[in-house]
XYZ file of C-alpha atoms in Angstrom:
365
model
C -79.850 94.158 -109.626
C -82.452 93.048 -111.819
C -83.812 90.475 -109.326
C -83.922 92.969 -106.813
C -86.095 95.372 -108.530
C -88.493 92.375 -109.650
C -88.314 91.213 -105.792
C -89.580 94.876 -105.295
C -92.328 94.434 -107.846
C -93.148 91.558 -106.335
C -93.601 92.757 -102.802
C -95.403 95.762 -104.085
C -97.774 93.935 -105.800
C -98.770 91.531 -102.912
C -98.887 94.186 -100.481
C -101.561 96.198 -103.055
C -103.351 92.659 -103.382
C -103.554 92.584 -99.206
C -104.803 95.949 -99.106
C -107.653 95.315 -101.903
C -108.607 92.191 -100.043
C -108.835 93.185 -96.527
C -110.613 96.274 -97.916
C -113.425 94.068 -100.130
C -116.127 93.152 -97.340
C -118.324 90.284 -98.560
C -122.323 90.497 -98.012
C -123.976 88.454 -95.714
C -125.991 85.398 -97.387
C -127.038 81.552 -97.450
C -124.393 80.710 -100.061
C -121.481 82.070 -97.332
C -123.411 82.384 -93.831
C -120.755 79.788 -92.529
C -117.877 81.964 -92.602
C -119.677 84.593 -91.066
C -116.812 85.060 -87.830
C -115.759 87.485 -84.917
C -113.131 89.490 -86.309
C -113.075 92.561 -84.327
C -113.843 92.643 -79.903
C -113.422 95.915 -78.337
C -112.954 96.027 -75.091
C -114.171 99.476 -73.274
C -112.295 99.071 -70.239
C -109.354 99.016 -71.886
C -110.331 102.677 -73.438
C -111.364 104.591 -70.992
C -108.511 107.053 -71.495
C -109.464 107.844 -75.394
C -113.234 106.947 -75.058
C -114.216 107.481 -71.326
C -116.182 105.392 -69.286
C -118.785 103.671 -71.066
C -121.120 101.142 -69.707
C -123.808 100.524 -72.294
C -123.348 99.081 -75.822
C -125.806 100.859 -77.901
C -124.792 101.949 -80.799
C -124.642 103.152 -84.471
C -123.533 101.402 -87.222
C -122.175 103.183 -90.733
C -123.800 102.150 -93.624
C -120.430 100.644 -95.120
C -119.724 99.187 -91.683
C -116.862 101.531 -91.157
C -117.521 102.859 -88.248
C -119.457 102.815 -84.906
C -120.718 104.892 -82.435
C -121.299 104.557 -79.132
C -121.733 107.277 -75.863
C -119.874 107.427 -72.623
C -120.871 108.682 -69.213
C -119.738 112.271 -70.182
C -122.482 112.564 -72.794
C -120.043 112.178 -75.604
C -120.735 110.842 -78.696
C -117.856 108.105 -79.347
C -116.751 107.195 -82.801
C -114.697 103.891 -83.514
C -113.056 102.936 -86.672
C -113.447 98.953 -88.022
C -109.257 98.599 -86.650
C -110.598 98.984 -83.116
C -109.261 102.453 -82.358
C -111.241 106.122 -81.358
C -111.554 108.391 -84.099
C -113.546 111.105 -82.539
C -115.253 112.201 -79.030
C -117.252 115.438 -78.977
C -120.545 116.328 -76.694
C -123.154 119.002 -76.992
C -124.001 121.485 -75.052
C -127.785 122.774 -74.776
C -129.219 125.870 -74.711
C -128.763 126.592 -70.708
C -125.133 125.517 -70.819
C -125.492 122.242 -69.502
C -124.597 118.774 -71.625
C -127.149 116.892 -73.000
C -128.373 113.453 -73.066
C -127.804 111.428 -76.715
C -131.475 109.692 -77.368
C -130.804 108.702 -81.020
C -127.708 108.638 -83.830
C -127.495 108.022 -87.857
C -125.251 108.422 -90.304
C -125.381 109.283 -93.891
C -125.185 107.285 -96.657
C -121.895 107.868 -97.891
C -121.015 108.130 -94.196
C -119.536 111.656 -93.899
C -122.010 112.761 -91.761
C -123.325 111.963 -88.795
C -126.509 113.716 -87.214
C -127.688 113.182 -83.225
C -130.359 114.054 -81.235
C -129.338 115.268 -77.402
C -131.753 116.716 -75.144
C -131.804 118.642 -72.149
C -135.293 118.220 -70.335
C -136.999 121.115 -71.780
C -135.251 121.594 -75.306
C -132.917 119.480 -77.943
C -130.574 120.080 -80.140
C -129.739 118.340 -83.253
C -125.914 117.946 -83.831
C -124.274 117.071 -86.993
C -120.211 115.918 -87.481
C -118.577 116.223 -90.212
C -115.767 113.678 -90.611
C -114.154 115.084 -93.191
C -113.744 118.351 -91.578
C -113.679 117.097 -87.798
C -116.229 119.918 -86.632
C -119.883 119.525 -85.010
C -122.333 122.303 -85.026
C -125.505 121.815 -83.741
C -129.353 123.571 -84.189
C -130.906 123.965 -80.342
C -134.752 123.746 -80.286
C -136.093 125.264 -77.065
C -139.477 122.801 -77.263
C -140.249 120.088 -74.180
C -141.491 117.752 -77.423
C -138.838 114.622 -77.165
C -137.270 113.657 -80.698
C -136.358 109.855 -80.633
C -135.579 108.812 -83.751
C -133.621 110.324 -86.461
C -132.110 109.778 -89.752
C -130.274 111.446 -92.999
C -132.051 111.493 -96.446
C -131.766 114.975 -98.090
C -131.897 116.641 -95.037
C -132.043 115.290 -91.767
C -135.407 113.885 -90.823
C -136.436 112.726 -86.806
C -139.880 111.413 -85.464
C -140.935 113.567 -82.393
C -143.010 112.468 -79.250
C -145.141 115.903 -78.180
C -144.938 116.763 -74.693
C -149.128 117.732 -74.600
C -151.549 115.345 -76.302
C -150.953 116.621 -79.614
C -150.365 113.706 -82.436
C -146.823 112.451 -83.160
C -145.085 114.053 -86.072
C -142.254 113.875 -88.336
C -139.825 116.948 -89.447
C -137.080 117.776 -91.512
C -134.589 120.270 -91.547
C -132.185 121.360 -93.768
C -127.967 120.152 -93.264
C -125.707 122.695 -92.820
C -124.177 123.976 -95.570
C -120.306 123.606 -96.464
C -119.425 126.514 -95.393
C -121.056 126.220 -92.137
C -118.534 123.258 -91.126
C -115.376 126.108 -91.885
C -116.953 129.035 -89.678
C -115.922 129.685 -86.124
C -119.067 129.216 -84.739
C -120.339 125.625 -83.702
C -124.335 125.971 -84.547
C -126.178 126.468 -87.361
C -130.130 127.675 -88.168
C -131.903 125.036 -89.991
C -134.936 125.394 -92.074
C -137.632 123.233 -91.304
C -138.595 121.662 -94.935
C -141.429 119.361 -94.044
C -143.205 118.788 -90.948
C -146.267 116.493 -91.139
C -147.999 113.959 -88.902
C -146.378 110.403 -87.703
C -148.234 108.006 -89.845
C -148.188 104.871 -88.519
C -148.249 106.586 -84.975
C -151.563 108.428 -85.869
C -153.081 105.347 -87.556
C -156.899 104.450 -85.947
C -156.342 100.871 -87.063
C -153.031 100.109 -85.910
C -152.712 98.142 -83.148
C -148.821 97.577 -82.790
C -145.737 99.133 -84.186
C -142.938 96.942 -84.882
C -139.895 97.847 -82.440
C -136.532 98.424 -84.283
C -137.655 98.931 -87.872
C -134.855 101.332 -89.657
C -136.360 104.772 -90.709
C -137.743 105.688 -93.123
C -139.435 102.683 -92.965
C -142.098 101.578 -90.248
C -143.993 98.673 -89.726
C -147.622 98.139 -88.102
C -149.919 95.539 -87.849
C -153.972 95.550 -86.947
C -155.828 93.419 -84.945
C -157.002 91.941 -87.660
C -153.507 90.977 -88.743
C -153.438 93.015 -91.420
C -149.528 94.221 -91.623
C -148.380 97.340 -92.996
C -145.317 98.850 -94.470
C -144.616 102.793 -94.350
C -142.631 105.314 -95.515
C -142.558 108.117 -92.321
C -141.255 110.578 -94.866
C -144.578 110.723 -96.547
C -147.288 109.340 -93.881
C -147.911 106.387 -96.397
C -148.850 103.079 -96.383
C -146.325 101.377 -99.245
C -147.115 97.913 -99.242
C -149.300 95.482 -96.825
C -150.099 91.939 -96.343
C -152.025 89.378 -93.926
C -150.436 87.610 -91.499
C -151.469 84.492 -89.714
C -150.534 85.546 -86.126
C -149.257 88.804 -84.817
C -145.567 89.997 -85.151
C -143.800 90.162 -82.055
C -140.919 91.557 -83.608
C -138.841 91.671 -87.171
C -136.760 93.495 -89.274
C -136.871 94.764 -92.862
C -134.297 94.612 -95.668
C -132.573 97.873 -96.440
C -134.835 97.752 -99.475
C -138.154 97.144 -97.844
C -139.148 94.186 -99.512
C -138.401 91.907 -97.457
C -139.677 91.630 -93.293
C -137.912 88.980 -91.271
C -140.701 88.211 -88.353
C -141.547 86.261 -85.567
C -145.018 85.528 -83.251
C -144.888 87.019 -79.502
C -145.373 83.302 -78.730
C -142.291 82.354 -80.496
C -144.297 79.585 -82.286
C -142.361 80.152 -85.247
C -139.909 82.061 -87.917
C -141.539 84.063 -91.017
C -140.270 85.481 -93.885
C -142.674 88.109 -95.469
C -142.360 89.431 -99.074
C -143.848 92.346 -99.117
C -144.000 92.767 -103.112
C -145.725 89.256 -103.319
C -148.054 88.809 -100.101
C -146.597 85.670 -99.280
C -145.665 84.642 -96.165
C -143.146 81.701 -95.756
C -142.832 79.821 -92.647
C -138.965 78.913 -92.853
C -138.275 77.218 -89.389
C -140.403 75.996 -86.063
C -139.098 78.340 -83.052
C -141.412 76.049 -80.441
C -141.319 78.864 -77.801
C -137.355 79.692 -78.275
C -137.167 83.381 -77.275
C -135.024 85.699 -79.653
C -134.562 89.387 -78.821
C -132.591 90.178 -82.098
C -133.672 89.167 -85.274
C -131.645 90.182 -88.627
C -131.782 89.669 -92.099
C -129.528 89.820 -94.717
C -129.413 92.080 -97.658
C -131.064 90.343 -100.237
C -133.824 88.892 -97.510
C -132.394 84.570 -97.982
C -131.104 84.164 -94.827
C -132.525 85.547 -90.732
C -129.905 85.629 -88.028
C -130.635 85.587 -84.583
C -128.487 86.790 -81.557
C -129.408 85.314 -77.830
C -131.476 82.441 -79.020
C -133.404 81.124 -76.223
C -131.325 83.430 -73.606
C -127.889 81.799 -74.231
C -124.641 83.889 -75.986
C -125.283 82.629 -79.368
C -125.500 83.724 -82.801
C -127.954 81.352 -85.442
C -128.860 81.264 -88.589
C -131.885 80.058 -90.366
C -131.478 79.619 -94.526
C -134.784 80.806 -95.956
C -134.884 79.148 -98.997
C -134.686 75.405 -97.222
C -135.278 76.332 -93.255
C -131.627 74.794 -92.032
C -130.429 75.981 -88.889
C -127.034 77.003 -88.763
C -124.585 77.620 -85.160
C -122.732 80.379 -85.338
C -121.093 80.176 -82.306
C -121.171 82.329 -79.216
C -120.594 86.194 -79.083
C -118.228 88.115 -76.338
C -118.259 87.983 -73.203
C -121.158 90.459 -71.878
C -122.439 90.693 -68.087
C -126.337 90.887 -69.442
C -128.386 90.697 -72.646
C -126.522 93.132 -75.029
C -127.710 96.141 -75.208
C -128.405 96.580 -79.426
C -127.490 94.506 -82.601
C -127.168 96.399 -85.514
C -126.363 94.813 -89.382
C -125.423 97.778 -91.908
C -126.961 98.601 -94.685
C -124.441 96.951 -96.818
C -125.396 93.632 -95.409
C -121.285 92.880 -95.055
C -121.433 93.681 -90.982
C -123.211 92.843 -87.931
C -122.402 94.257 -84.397
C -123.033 93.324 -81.108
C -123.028 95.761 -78.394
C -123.226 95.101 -74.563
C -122.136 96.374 -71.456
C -118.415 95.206 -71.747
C -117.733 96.517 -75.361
C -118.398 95.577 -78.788
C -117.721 92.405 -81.240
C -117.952 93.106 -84.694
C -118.525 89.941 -87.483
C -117.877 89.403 -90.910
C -117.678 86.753 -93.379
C -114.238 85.499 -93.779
C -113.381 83.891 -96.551
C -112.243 80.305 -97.047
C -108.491 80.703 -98.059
């Protein structure tokens, strides 16, 4: 009897010791870059029942790497969970009745929330779900102005395109309130809380904006090289530098500092600190196209996906420049679509035409 019950111990206590470490997602860096794997493919076609019919792999990516969206054909807003399975579906429907297309999606940071932007040709709406309660209400703006990028920080804050010549601006609204997420009714009537002019879109001296950059950051350059960092929440310039050549793209760490570039020549890969000035030339591209550049969390290590228009994931280390193969990614019938790391820095997913693959450091056992 008693080695039965510590036999029972003993399972329990390895089964807890599973959960914990399949639970504990390392962060992407140089010291464990090669055990960064494919650990998670999903397949679309072989969801169409749960998910629908979805042919394009762009997507959103939780900030704890959780959970993904992606949209079907229906104009549904798909949500996966990290085990591969469909967690939610939902659409909107605009003010005239019809559905509405999904331009942009974000979630919060603790990931309860996510907020969307749909349109309808001459209005938009602005949709928030609440996992937790499993209900979407949504705020319908009957304006021809095109929202197309959006994001959650105390409030829910999207960049907006006017229809007329008038300048690009930035607005917030108010979330809905608890209460609003256990009423019958499936909208809600924000408050606008700030609404003030695009700043690097209304900029004189800018001569480029930076493609992909996550809100609330932007980045712009002049043609003077002069590169700027900016908070769209404020219209301000937070930090800037001079670069020798101009960006062709790059990305930022989630805290700003750091801004992961490369030339439109493809001449070479830069590391910018943006607290510092400097500018650190960590590897020689010589012409090698890359359409996705990433960099980790705490800005030592740039990943690329599609390097020089093959299905390959790289990595350079910052620190010393090596270049490290990754491997290739899943089977796609084109470029993929979007690449997305989260803000965590433990997750990076690939998104294409025939479904997702999600990576991960594994560790060494």
């Amino acid at each position: 009897m008693k080695f039965k019950i510590a036999l029972l111990i003993l399972l329990t206590l390895s089964i807890t010791f599973i959960g914990v470490a399949q639970e504990s997602l390392l962060p992407i860096s140089a010291f464990n870059i090669r055990q960064l794997r494919s650990v998670l493919h999903i397949d679309f076609a072989d969801h169409q029942t749960d998910a629908g019919r979805i042919e394009n792999g762009w997507l959103a990516l939780s900030p704890d790497g959780r959970r993904m969206t992606t949209m079907n054909r229906d104009y549904d807003v798909v949500v996966w969970s990290d085990d591969g399975t469909v967690t939610d579906r939902y659409g909107i429907t605009g003010m005239e009745g019809m559905l509405t297309t999904i331009i942009d999606q974000a979630f919060s940071a603790d990931a309860s929330l996510l907020a969307s932007i749909h349109s309808e040709g001459s209005a938009y709406s602005i949709a928030v779900h609440s996992f937790e309660r499993g209900k979407t209400l949504a705020a319908h703006f009957d304006s021809p102005d095109v929202p197309f990028r959006i994001w959650i920080n105390e409030g829910i804050w999207f960049e907006v395109a006017p229809l007329d010549d008038k300048p690009r601006y930035v607005r917030q609204i108010s979330l809905p309130a608890e209460a609003d997420f256990t009423s019958s009714t499936s909208t809600w009537t924000p408050s606008v809380l700030t609404e003030l002019p695009s700043g690097p879109e209304n900029d004189e001296t800018a001569f480029l904006r930076v493609g992909r950059i996550v809100p609330p950051f932007a980045v712009t350059s002049t043609q003077d090289l002069d590169v700027k960092r900016w908070n769209l929440q404020t219209a301000e310039v937070t930090a800037s530098a001079r670069l020798p050549q101009l960006p062709g793209m790059g990305q930022l760490t989630p805290d700003g500092r750091y801004f992961a570039w490369r030339d439109g020549e493809s001449s070479a890969l830069h590391r910018l600190d943006f607290e510092t000035g400097e500018d650190k030339v960590v590897a020689p591209l010589d012409g090698t196209y890359i359409p996705f550049l990433l960099i980790s969390k705490d800005g030592d290590v740039i990943i690329s996906v599609q390097s020089g228009m093959r299905p390959v994931i790289d990595a350079w280390i910052v620190e010393t420049g090596e270049h490290i193969s990754l491997g290739e990614y899943r089977f796609c019938n084109r470029q993929p679509d979007v690449v997305r790391i989260n803000r965590a820095g433990t997750t990076l997913v690939i998104g294409c035409d025939t479904g997702l693959d999600v990576w991960r450091i594994v560790p060494v056992s």
